[in-house]
C-alpha positions as a printed Julia matrix, in Angstrom:
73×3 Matrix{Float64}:
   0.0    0.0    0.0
   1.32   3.45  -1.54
  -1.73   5.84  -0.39
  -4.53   6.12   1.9
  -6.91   8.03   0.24
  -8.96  11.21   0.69
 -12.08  10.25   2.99
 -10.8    6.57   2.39
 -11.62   5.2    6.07
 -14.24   8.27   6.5
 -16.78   7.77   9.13
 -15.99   4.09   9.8
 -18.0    2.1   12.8
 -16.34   0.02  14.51
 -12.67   0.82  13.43
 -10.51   0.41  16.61
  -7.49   0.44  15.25
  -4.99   0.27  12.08
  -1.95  -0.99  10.77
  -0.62  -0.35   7.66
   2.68  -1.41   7.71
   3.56   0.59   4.36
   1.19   2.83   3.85
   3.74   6.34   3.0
   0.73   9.22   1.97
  -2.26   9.24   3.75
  -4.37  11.96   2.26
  -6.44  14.89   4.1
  -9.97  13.47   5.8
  -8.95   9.44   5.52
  -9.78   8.75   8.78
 -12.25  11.36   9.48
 -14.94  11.1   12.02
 -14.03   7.65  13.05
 -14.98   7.77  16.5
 -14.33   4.75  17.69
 -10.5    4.51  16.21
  -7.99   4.34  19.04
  -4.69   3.19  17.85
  -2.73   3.66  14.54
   0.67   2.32  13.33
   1.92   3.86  10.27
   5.94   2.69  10.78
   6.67   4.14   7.29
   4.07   6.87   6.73
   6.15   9.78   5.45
   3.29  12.64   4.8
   0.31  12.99   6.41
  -1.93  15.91   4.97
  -3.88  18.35   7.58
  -7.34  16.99   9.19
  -6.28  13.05   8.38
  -7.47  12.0   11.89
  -9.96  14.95  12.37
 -13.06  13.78  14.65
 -11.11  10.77  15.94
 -12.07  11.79  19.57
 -11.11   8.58  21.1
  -7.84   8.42  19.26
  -4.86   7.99  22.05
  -2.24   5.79  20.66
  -0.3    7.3   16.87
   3.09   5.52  16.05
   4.38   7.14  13.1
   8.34   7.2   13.28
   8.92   8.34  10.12
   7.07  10.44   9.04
   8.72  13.29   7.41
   6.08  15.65   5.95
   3.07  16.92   7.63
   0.57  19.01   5.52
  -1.33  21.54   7.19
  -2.12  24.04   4.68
């Protein structure tokens, strides 16, 4: 996996968490509103454009080590 897309994930029930061991873009809204999402691991993620995880209230746990670019213009 190259890209998560825009509003990819978007509004997903019952999404507790995600791993996408290489996943490198993930694209502005993908996870948006996902209210039950918790943890992410993204190990090779390198840009993340702005709002990605907007409305994740629940979201504690984001291991992104790499990342290198984050978008939020």
């Amino acid at each position: 996996l190259v890209m998560i897309g825009h509003e990819a994930f978007a509004g997903c029930i019952g999404l507790h968490s995600i791993s996408f061991p290489d996943a490198l873009v993930i694209h502005e809204h993908a996870f948006v509103h996902c209210a039950e999402l918790r943890d992410v691991w993204l190990p090779e993620a390198l840009y993340l454009q702005r709002l990605c995880f907007s409305g994740c209230i629940n979201l504690r746990t984001v291991w992104m080590p790499n990342v290198g670019i984050v978008d939020f213009n």
